[in-house]
Coordinates of C-alpha atoms and ligand atoms in Angstrom, one line a residue:
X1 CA -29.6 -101.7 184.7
X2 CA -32.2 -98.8 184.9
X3 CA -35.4 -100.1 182.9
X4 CA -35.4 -96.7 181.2
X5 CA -33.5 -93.9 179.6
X6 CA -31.6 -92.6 182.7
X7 CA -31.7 -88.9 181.0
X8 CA -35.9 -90.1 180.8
X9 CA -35.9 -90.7 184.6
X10 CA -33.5 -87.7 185.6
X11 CA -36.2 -85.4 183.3
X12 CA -39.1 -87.3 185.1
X13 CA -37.7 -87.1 188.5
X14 CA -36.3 -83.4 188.4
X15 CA -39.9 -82.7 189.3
X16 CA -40.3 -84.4 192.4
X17 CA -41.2 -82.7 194.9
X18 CA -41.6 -84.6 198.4
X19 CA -44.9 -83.9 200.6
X20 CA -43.6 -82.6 203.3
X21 CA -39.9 -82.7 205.4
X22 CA -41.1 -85.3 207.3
X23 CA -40.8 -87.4 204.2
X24 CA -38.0 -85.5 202.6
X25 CA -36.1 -86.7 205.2
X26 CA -37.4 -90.0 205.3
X27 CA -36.6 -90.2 202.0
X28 CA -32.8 -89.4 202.4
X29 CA -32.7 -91.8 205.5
X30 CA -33.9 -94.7 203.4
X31 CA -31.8 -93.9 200.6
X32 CA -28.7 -93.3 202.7
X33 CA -29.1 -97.1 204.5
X34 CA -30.2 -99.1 201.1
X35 CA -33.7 -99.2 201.8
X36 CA -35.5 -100.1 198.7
X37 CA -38.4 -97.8 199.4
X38 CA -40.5 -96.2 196.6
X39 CA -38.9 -94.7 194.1
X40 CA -39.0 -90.9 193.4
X41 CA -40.8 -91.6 190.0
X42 CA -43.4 -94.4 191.5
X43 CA -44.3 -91.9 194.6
X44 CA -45.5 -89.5 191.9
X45 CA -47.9 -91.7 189.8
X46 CA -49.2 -92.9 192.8
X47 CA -49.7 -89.3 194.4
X48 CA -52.2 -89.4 191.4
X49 CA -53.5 -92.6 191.6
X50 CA -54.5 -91.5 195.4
X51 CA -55.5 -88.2 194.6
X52 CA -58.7 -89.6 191.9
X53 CA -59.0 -92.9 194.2
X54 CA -59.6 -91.3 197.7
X55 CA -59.2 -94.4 199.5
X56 CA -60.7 -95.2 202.7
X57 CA -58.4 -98.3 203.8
X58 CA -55.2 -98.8 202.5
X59 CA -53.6 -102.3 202.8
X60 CA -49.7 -102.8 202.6
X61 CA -47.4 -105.6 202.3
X62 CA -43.7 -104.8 202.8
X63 CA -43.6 -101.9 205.3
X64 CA -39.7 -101.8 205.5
X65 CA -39.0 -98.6 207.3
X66 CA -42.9 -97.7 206.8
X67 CA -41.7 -94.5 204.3
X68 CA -44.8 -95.9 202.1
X69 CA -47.0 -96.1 204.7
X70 CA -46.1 -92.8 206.3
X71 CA -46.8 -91.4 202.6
X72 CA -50.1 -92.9 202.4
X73 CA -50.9 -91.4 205.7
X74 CA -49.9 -87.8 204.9
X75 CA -51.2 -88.1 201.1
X76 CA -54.7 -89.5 202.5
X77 CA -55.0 -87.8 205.8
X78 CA -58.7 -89.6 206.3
X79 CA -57.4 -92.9 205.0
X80 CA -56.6 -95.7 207.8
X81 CA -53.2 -97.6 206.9
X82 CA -53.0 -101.4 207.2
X83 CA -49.3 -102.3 206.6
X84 CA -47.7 -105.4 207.1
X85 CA -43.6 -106.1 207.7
X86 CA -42.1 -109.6 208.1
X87 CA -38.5 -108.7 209.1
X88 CA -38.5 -107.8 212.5
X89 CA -35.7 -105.1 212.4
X90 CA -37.1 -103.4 210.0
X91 CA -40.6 -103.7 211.9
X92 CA -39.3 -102.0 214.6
X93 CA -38.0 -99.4 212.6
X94 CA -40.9 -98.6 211.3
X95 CA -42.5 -98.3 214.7
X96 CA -40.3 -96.1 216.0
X97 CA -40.5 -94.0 212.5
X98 CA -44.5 -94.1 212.5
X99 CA -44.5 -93.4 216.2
X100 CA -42.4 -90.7 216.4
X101 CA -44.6 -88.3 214.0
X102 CA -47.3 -89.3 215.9
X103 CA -49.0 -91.6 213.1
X104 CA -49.6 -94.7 214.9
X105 CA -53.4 -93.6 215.3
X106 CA -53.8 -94.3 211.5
X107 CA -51.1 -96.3 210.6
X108 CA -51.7 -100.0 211.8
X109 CA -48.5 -102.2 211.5
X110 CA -48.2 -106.2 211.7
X111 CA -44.9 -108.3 212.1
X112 CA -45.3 -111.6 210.1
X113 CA -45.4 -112.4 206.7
X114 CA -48.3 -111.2 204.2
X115 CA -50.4 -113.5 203.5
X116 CA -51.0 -114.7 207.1
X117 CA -51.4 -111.6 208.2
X118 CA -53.7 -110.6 205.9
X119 CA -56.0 -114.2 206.6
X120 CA -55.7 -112.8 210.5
X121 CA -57.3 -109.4 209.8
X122 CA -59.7 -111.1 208.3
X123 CA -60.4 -113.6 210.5
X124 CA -61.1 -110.7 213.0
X125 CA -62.9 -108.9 210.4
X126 CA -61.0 -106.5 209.1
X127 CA -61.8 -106.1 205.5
X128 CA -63.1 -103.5 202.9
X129 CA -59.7 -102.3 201.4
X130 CA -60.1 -100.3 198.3
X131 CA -56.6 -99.7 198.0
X132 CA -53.4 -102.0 198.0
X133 CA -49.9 -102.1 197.6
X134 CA -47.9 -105.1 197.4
X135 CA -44.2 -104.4 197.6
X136 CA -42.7 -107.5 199.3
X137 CA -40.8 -110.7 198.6
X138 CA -41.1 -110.7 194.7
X139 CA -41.6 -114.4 194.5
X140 CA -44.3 -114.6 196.4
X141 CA -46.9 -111.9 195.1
X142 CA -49.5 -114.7 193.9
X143 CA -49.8 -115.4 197.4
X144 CA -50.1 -112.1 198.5
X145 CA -52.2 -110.8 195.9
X146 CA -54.9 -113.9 196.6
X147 CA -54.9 -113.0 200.3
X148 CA -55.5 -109.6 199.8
X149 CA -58.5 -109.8 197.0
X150 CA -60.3 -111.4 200.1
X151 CA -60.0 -108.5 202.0
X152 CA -61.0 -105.9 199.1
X153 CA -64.6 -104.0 197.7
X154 CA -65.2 -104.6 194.5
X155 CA -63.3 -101.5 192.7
X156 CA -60.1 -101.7 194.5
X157 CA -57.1 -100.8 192.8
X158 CA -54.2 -102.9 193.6
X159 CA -50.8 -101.7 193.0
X160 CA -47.8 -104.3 192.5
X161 CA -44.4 -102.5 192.3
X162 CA -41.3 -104.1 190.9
X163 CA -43.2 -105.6 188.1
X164 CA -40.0 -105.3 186.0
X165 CA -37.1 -106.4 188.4
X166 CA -34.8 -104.0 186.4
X167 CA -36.1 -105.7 183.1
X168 CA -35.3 -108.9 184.0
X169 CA -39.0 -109.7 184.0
X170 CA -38.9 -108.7 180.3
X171 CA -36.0 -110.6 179.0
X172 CA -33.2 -112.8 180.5
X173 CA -30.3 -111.0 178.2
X174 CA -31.1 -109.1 181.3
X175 CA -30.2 -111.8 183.6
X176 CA -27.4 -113.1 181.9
X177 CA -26.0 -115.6 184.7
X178 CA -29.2 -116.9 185.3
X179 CA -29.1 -116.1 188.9
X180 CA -32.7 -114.5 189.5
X181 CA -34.2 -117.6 187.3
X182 CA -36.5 -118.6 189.9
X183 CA -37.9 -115.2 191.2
X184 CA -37.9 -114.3 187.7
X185 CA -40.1 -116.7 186.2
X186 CA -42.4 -116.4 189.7
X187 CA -43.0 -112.4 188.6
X188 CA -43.5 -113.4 184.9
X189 CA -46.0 -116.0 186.1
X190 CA -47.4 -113.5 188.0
X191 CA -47.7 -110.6 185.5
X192 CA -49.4 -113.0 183.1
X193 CA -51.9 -113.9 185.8
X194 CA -53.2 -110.7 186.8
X195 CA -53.3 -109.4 183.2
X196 CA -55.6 -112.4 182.2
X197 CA -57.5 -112.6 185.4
X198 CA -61.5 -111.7 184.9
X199 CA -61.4 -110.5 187.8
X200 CA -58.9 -107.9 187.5
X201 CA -58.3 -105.3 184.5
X202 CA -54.6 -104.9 184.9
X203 CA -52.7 -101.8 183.1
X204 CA -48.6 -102.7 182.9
X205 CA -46.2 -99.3 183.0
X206 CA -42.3 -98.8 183.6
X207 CA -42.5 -96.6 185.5
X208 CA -39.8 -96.8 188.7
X209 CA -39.0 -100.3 188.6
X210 CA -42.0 -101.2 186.7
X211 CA -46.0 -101.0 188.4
X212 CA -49.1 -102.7 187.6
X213 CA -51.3 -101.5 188.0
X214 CA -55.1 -103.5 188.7
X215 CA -58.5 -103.0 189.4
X216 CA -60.3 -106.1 191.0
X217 CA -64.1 -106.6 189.8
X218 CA -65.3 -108.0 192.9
X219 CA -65.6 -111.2 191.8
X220 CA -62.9 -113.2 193.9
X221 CA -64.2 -116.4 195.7
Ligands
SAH1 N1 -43.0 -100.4 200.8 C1 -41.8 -99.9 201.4 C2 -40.6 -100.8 200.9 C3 -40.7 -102.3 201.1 S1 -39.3 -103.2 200.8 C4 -41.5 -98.5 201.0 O1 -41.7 -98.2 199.8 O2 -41.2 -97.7 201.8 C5 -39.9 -104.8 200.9 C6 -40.1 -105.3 202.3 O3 -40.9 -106.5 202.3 C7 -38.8 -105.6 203.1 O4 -38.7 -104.9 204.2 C8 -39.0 -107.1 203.4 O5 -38.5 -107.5 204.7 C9 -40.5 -107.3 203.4 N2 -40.9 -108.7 203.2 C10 -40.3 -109.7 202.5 N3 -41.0 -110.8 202.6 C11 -42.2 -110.5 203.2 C12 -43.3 -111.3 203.6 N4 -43.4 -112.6 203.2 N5 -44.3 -110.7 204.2 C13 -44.2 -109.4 204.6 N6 -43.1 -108.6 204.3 C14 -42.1 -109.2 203.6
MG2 MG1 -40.7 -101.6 195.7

């Protein structure tokens, strides 16, 4: 189930228009093999987001086949890319996709699971993201989210995609068998936290597969 009006998204998406060919066909690779990369419709809100943001350090959890991270790179051609995969397949994918247009100066790409990773760059001191996208295992976000606050400025904008889980977040008419129960109640947990954090102000949308979107006071400790 599509969270919104599929004429809404078809309207929304007929003008997409990818960055370059690189990505284009990217894009068509990742769709073609099931990749759950970024929607059409999320790549555009956050080509804005970028645009007024300007980050200087991008962190990423959930690389997949890096198409996000190869974004990020050509949208923010200053910006150095922290990006973080834990299955190794799709790690090595991303390698080879990263290497082969000659990005691997400014993307930086870590096998392992988020959270560690994340404590490791900091433990080496790695740290003053101002911009971060979580896009991994849904469950786990809290986890993810509380690593990467420790590595942000104050003023970050943190970007959690798949809010929604095709609505299921929302309602469980939407789950009917009950079959996503666990994960579900994991992302509602989670979407409750970062709205009532104080140290985030958090702004819910539907777009894609729902984003929310946060900015972190600088308060975290
Ligand atoms: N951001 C990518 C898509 C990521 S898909 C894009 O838009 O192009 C989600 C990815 O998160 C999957 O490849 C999955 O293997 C990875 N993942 C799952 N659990 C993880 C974890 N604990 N730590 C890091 N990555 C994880
Ligand atoms: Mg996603």
């Amino acid at each position: 189930m599509n969270i919104t009006n599929d004429l809404v998204t078809e309207y929304i998406c007929g003008y997409y228009q990818p960055l370059n060919d690189q990505l284009a066909e990217l894009r068509s690779m990742g769709e073609r093999d099931h990749v759950p990369i970024i929607l059409k419709e999320t790549e555009q809100y956050l080509n804005i987001l970028l645009a007024l943001k300007r980050p200087a350090r991008i962190l990423e959890i959930g690389t997949a086949i890096g198409y996000s991270a190869i974004y990020f790179a050509y949208k923010c051609p200053q910006t150095e890319i922290y990006t973080i995969e834990k299955d190794e397949t799709a790690f090595h994918a991303a390698r080879h996709n990263i290497a082969a247009l000659g990005l691997d100066e400014r993307i930086h790409s870590y096998l392992g699971d988020g959270q560690e990773q994340v404590e490791k760059l900091r433990d080496i001191g790695i740290k003053g993201f101002d911009f971060v996208f979580i896009d991994a295992a849904k469950s786990h976000y809290r986890r993810f989210l509380e690593a990467a606050l420790s590595v942000c400025q104050k003023d970050a904008v943190i970007v959690s995609d798949n809010i929604l889980q095709r609505a299921m977040t929302v309602s469980d008419q939407y789950d009917p068998q009950k079959k996503h129960k666990t994960n579900v109640k994991k992302m509602r947990d989670y979407v409750d936290y970062i709205c009532r954090s104080r140290e985030l102000e958090t702004s819910l949308m539907s777009t894609g597969d729902g984003l929310a979107v946060s900015i972190f006071r600088g308060e975290h400790g």
